[in-house]
Coordinates of C-alpha atoms in Angstrom, one line a residue:
M1 CA -32.9 74.6 -226.2
E2 CA -31.7 72.4 -223.4
P3 CA -31.2 74.2 -220.1
D4 CA -27.5 74.5 -219.1
T5 CA -28.1 74.0 -215.4
S6 CA -30.7 72.5 -213.0
A7 CA -31.3 76.1 -211.9
E8 CA -32.6 76.9 -215.4
R9 CA -34.9 73.9 -215.3
E10 CA -36.2 75.0 -211.9
K11 CA -36.9 78.5 -213.2
F12 CA -38.8 77.0 -216.1
L13 CA -41.0 75.2 -213.7
Q14 CA -41.5 78.3 -211.6
D15 CA -42.4 80.3 -214.7
Y16 CA -44.9 77.7 -216.0
P17 CA -46.8 76.0 -213.1
V18 CA -48.9 74.0 -215.6
A19 CA -45.8 72.5 -217.1
A20 CA -44.5 71.8 -213.6
K21 CA -47.6 69.8 -212.8
M22 CA -47.3 67.9 -216.1
V23 CA -43.7 66.8 -215.6
E24 CA -43.7 66.2 -211.8
Q25 CA -44.4 62.5 -212.2
I26 CA -42.2 62.0 -215.3
N27 CA -38.9 60.4 -214.2
E28 CA -37.9 58.7 -217.4
T29 CA -34.3 58.9 -218.7
D30 CA -35.3 57.7 -222.1
P31 CA -36.4 60.6 -224.4
Q32 CA -39.1 58.6 -226.1
K33 CA -40.6 57.4 -222.8
S34 CA -40.5 61.0 -221.6
L35 CA -42.4 62.2 -224.7
Q36 CA -45.0 59.5 -224.4
A37 CA -45.5 60.4 -220.7
L38 CA -45.8 64.1 -221.6
K39 CA -48.4 63.3 -224.2
E40 CA -50.5 61.5 -221.6
A41 CA -50.1 64.5 -219.2
F42 CA -51.5 66.8 -221.8
L43 CA -54.5 64.6 -222.2
K44 CA -55.3 65.1 -218.5
S45 CA -54.7 68.8 -218.5
G46 CA -58.4 69.9 -218.4
F47 CA -58.0 71.8 -221.7
T48 CA -60.9 73.7 -223.2
Y49 CA -61.0 73.9 -227.0
S50 CA -62.2 77.4 -227.8
M51 CA -61.0 77.5 -231.4
A52 CA -59.1 80.7 -230.5
A53 CA -55.3 80.8 -230.5
T54 CA -53.8 81.1 -227.0
A55 CA -50.0 81.6 -226.6
P56 CA -48.4 78.5 -225.3
E57 CA -46.8 80.6 -222.5
A58 CA -50.3 81.7 -221.3
F59 CA -51.5 78.1 -221.3
L60 CA -48.5 76.9 -219.3
K61 CA -49.0 79.7 -216.8
G62 CA -52.6 78.6 -216.1
R63 CA -55.0 79.6 -218.9
K64 CA -57.0 76.5 -219.8
D65 CA -58.4 77.4 -223.2
G66 CA -56.9 77.6 -226.7
D67 CA -56.6 75.8 -230.0
C68 CA -54.5 73.1 -231.6
S69 CA -51.6 75.5 -232.1
T70 CA -51.6 76.2 -228.3
L71 CA -51.3 72.5 -227.6
A72 CA -48.7 71.7 -230.2
R73 CA -46.4 74.7 -229.3
A74 CA -46.7 74.1 -225.6
Y75 CA -45.8 70.4 -226.0
V76 CA -42.7 71.3 -228.0
K77 CA -41.8 74.0 -225.6
I78 CA -41.7 71.6 -222.7
A79 CA -39.8 69.0 -224.7
H80 CA -37.2 71.5 -225.8
E81 CA -36.8 73.6 -222.7
Y82 CA -37.3 71.1 -219.9
F83 CA -36.4 67.7 -221.3
G84 CA -33.8 69.1 -223.7
I85 CA -35.2 67.0 -226.6
E86 CA -34.4 68.8 -229.8
N87 CA -35.8 66.8 -232.7
L88 CA -39.4 67.9 -232.5
E89 CA -41.3 70.4 -234.6
V90 CA -44.7 71.9 -234.9
C91 CA -46.3 71.0 -238.2
S92 CA -49.2 72.8 -239.8
K93 CA -51.9 72.8 -242.5
T94 CA -53.0 76.3 -243.4
K95 CA -55.6 75.4 -246.0
D96 CA -59.3 75.1 -245.0
F97 CA -60.4 71.5 -244.7
F98 CA -63.4 69.4 -243.6
V99 CA -63.5 66.3 -241.3
P100 CA -66.7 64.4 -242.0
G101 CA -68.0 62.5 -239.0
G102 CA -66.3 64.8 -236.6
G103 CA -64.5 63.2 -233.7
K104 CA -63.7 63.6 -230.1
V105 CA -61.0 66.2 -229.2
L106 CA -59.2 67.3 -226.2
D107 CA -61.9 69.4 -224.6
Q108 CA -63.4 69.3 -221.2
N109 CA -66.8 70.2 -222.8
N110 CA -66.6 67.0 -224.9
A111 CA -66.7 68.7 -228.2
T112 CA -67.1 66.4 -231.2
G113 CA -67.4 68.9 -234.0
N114 CA -68.3 72.5 -234.9
V115 CA -70.8 71.7 -237.7
D116 CA -74.4 70.7 -237.4
G117 CA -74.4 70.4 -233.6
G118 CA -71.1 68.6 -233.5
K119 CA -71.4 66.2 -236.4
H120 CA -68.4 67.4 -238.4
W121 CA -65.4 69.6 -238.1
V122 CA -64.3 72.5 -240.3
F123 CA -60.8 74.0 -239.8
T124 CA -59.1 77.0 -241.3
S125 CA -55.8 75.6 -240.1
H126 CA -54.5 72.8 -238.0
Y127 CA -51.3 72.1 -236.0
W128 CA -49.7 69.0 -234.7
V129 CA -46.3 67.7 -233.6
D130 CA -43.7 65.7 -235.5
S131 CA -41.6 63.8 -232.9
P132 CA -39.3 60.9 -232.3
I133 CA -42.4 58.9 -231.2
G134 CA -44.3 59.8 -234.4
S135 CA -46.9 62.3 -235.3
I136 CA -48.8 63.6 -232.3
D137 CA -52.1 65.4 -232.9
L138 CA -52.8 66.6 -229.4
L139 CA -56.2 68.1 -230.3
F140 CA -57.3 64.7 -231.5
L141 CA -56.4 63.1 -228.3
G142 CA -52.7 62.5 -229.2
K143 CA -53.4 60.2 -232.2
A144 CA -51.3 60.5 -235.3
A145 CA -52.5 63.3 -237.6
N146 CA -55.0 61.6 -240.0
E147 CA -54.5 63.7 -243.1
S148 CA -56.2 61.1 -245.3
A149 CA -59.5 61.9 -243.7
W150 CA -59.3 65.6 -244.4
I151 CA -61.2 67.1 -247.4
D152 CA -59.7 70.3 -248.7
Q153 CA -61.8 73.3 -249.6
T154 CA -62.8 73.2 -253.3
D155 CA -65.0 76.3 -253.7
E156 CA -66.7 79.2 -251.8
G157 CA -69.5 81.6 -252.3
G158 CA -72.6 83.1 -250.7
V159 CA -76.4 82.7 -250.6
D160 CA -78.7 85.4 -249.2
E161 CA -75.6 87.1 -247.6
I162 CA -74.6 83.8 -245.9
G163 CA -71.1 82.8 -246.7
Y164 CA -70.3 79.2 -247.5
R165 CA -67.4 77.0 -248.4
E166 CA -67.5 73.7 -250.3
F167 CA -65.5 70.6 -249.5
G168 CA -66.2 68.1 -252.2
K169 CA -69.8 67.2 -251.8
Y170 CA -70.2 69.1 -248.5
R171 CA -71.4 72.8 -248.4
V172 CA -70.8 74.4 -245.1
Y173 CA -72.4 77.8 -244.2
E174 CA -71.3 80.3 -241.6
A175 CA -73.8 80.0 -238.8
K176 CA -73.7 80.9 -235.1
Y177 CA -70.6 82.9 -234.5
T178 CA -71.4 83.6 -230.8
G179 CA -72.3 81.1 -228.2
S180 CA -70.9 79.1 -225.3
S181 CA -70.7 76.0 -227.5
I182 CA -68.8 75.6 -230.7
A183 CA -71.0 72.8 -231.9
D184 CA -73.2 75.0 -234.1
R185 CA -70.5 77.4 -235.4
Y186 CA -71.2 76.1 -238.9
A187 CA -74.2 74.3 -240.6
T188 CA -74.7 72.3 -243.8
D189 CA -78.3 73.5 -243.9
L190 CA -79.0 77.1 -245.1
A191 CA -82.0 77.5 -242.9
A192 CA -80.1 76.5 -239.8
A193 CA -77.3 78.8 -240.7
K194 CA -79.8 81.7 -241.1
E195 CA -81.3 80.9 -237.7
G196 CA -77.9 80.8 -236.1
Q197 CA -76.8 84.1 -237.5
E198 CA -80.1 85.8 -236.3
S199 CA -79.5 84.3 -232.8
S200 CA -75.9 85.7 -232.8
K201 CA -77.1 89.2 -234.0
A202 CA -79.6 89.3 -231.2
D203 CA -77.0 88.3 -228.6
L204 CA -74.6 91.0 -229.9
E205 CA -77.3 93.6 -229.8
A206 CA -78.1 92.8 -226.2
M207 CA -74.5 93.0 -225.3
S208 CA -74.2 96.5 -226.9
K209 CA -77.0 98.0 -224.9
P210 CA -75.8 100.0 -221.8
G211 CA -76.7 98.2 -218.6
Q212 CA -78.2 95.2 -220.3
K213 CA -76.6 91.8 -220.0
S214 CA -77.0 88.8 -222.3
S215 CA -77.9 85.6 -220.5
S216 CA -76.4 83.2 -223.0
G217 CA -73.4 82.4 -225.0
W218 CA -70.5 84.7 -225.4
G219 CA -72.6 87.6 -224.0
A220 CA -72.6 85.9 -220.6
F221 CA -68.9 85.1 -220.9
F222 CA -68.0 88.7 -221.5
N223 CA -70.4 89.9 -218.8
R224 CA -68.5 87.8 -216.3
L225 CA -65.2 89.1 -217.5
F226 CA -66.2 92.7 -216.8
D227 CA -68.3 92.3 -213.7

C-alpha cells in the first residue's frame, strides 16, 4: 500500500533500519529503475541463508538470517510500502524439488548447496517475486526463477531408519540435521547420511547434558545464545 504522506514513509524507514539503508541511495522516479536498484541493494545486504523462515519485518529490523521467503516478502514489502509500487507478488512452489549441480545463493557463507557438501540443492518449498522487471529469485542472486532446472519429487521411503526422497534418478537421504553449515544437510550416499545422523545425535546429546557445552555446529550456536 502506498504511503499517504511523507511522514508515513519516514516512519517506515524508522521502523525498518535495514530497509532505510537499502533505499538511501535510490533516487529513481521510474518504478522499474527503483525495483532494479532495490534488487541490487538486497544482493549487498549481508544475508545469511539459514534455511529457516524469518519474518520479513524481523529481517528489515536487523536480523540477518532467513530463507527465500524472507527475502521475497521483504522485497515486496519495501516496494509496496515505501515506493508505492503495487504490481508485485510473492510466488511460491510448495512441492519438494531437487536442483542438480547446486548453485551460488545469497549467503555470506557462500553456500552452493545443501546436499553432498554443497553439490546440489533440495528444497521443500521455494519463493520468489513476480515484478514489472520480471521474475526475481532473490535467493539465487536475483536471477529469474529457473523452474526448468528443478526436478520434482517422484517417490519417498526409508532404509535402515534413514528417510529418503527420490527426484528422478537422484535419491537423497536425510543426513546432518545440526551443524553450522548447511552443506551436508542431505546426502546421496547412505553411508554418509548415517555418519551425519550419528554426528548430529552426538551433538544433541552433548547439548542436553547440564553444564556441558557443544563445541561445534548448532550446539555452539545455542550456547552463545544462552551465555
